[in-house]
Short mmCIF file of C-alpha atoms in Angstrom, two decimals:
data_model
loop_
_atom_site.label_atom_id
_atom_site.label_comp_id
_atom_site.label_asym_id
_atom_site.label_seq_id
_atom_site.Cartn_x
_atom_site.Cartn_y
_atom_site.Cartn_z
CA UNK A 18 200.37 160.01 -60.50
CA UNK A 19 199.39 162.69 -63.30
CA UNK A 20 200.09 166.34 -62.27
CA UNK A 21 196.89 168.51 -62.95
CA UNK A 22 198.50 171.99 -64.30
CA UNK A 23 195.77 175.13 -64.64
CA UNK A 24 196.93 177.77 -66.82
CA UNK A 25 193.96 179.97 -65.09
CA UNK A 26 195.71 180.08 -61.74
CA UNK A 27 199.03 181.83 -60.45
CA UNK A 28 201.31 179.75 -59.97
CA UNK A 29 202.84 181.19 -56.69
CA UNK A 30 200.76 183.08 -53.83
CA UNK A 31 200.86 186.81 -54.06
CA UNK A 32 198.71 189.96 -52.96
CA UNK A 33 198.96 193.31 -54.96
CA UNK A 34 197.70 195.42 -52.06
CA UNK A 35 196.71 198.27 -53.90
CA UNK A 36 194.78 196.36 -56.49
CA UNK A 37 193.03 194.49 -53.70
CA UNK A 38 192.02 198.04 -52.08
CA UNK A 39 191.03 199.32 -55.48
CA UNK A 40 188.72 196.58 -56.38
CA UNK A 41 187.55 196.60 -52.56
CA UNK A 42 186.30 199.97 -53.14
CA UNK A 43 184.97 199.34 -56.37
CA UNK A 44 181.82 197.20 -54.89
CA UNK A 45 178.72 198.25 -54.00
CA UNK A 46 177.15 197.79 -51.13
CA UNK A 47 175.12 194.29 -50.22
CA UNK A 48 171.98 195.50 -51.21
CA UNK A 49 172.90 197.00 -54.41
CA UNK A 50 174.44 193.63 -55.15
CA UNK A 51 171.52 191.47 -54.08
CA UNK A 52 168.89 193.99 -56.36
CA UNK A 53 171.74 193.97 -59.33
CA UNK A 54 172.00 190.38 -58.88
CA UNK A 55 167.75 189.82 -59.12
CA UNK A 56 167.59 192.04 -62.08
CA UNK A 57 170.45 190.02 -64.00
CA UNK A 58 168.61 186.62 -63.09
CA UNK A 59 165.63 188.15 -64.88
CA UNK A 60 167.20 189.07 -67.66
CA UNK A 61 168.80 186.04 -68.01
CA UNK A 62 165.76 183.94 -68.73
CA UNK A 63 165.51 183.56 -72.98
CA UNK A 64 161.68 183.99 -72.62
CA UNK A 65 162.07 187.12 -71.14
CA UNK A 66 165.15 188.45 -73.03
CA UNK A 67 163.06 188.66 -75.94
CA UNK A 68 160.15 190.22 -74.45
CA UNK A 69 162.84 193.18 -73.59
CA UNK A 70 164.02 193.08 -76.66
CA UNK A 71 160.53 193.07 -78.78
CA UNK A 72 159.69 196.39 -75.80
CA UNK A 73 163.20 197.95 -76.67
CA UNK A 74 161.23 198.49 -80.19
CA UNK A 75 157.97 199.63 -79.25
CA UNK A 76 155.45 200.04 -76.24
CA UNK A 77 153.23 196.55 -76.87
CA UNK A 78 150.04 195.16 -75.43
CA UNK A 79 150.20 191.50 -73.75
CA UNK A 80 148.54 190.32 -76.74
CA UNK A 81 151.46 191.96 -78.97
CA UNK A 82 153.64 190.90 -77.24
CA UNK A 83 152.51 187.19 -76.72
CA UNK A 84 152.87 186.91 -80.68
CA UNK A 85 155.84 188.08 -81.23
CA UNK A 86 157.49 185.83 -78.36
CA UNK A 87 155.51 182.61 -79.33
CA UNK A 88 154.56 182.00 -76.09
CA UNK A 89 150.46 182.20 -74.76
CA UNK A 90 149.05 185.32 -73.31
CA UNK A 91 148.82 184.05 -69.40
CA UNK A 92 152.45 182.98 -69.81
CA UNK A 93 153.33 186.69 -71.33
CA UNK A 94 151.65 188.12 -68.24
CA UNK A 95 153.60 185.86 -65.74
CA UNK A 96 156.72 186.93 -67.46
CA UNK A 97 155.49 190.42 -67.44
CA UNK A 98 155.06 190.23 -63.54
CA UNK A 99 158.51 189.09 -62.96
CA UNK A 100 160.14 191.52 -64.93
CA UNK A 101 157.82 194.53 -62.97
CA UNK A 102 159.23 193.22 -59.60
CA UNK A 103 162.73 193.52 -60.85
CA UNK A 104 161.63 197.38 -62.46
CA UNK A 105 162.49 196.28 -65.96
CA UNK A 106 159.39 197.11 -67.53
CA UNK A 107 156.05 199.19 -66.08
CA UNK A 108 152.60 199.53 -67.72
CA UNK A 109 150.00 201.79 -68.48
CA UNK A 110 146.03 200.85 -69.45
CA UNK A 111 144.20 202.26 -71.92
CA UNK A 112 140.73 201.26 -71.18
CA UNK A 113 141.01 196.85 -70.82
CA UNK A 114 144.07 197.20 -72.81
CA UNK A 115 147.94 197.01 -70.86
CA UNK A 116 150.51 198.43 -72.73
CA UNK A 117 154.30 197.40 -71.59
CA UNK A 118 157.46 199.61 -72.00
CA UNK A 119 160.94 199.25 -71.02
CA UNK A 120 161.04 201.14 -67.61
CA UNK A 121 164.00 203.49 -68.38
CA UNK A 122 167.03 203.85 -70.65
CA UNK A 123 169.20 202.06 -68.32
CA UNK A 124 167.09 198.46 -69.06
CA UNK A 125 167.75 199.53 -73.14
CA UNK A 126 171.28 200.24 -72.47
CA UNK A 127 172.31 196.85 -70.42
CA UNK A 128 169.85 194.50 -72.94
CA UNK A 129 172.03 196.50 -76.06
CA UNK A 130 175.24 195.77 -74.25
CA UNK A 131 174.14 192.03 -73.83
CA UNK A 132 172.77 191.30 -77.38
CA UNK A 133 176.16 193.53 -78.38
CA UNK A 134 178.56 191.26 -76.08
CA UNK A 135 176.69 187.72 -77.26
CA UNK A 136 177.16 189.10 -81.14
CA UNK A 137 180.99 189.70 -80.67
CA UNK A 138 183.20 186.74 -82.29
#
């Protein structure tokens, strides 16, 4: 019988103690990690990646923003609703019109560090 070696694992059993309380520290608390973890799964669908990214431009309407995605205006707005649960994006109306906007510099910041992280070779 073949021996299955993995390169990705130790190779003996150890625990670095003080690593293990360093990096126990280091995580946030079960909420924070559920919330961080919704608002990463919304990010993470392509549809609505670029729908951050077209808002990281500009503030656009649903209609704007429907044409620069390639995707119909109801499905924009469904997308639109997702992303507002997870406080990505928030809205103002000017009369019948809804114009979109990233909510905060923190969205701009993590969709940068994405697109910069997918870019790197």
């Amino acid at each position: 019988m073949m021996e299955i070696v993995q390169d990705d694992m130790c190779e003996t059993s150890c625990v670095h103690p003080e690593a293990v309380n360093q990096a126990r520290a280091a995580l946030p608390s079960e909420e924070c990690v559920d919330l961080a973890s919704a608002l990463l799964k919304a990010v993470a669908d392509p549809t609505r990646l670029k729908i951050l990214a077209a808002l990281s431009a500009t503030e656009l309407c649903v209609c704007d923003l429907a044409l620069v995605v390639g995707i119909t205006e109801s499905n924009t707005s469904h997308q639109l609703r997702l992303l507002r649960a997870n406080r990505l994006v928030n809205y103002r109306k000017e009369g019948r019109v809804a114009y979109y906007r990233l909510t905060d510099d923190h969205v701009r910041e993590l969709l940068k560090s994405a697109v910069e992280h997918a870019q790197e070779r």
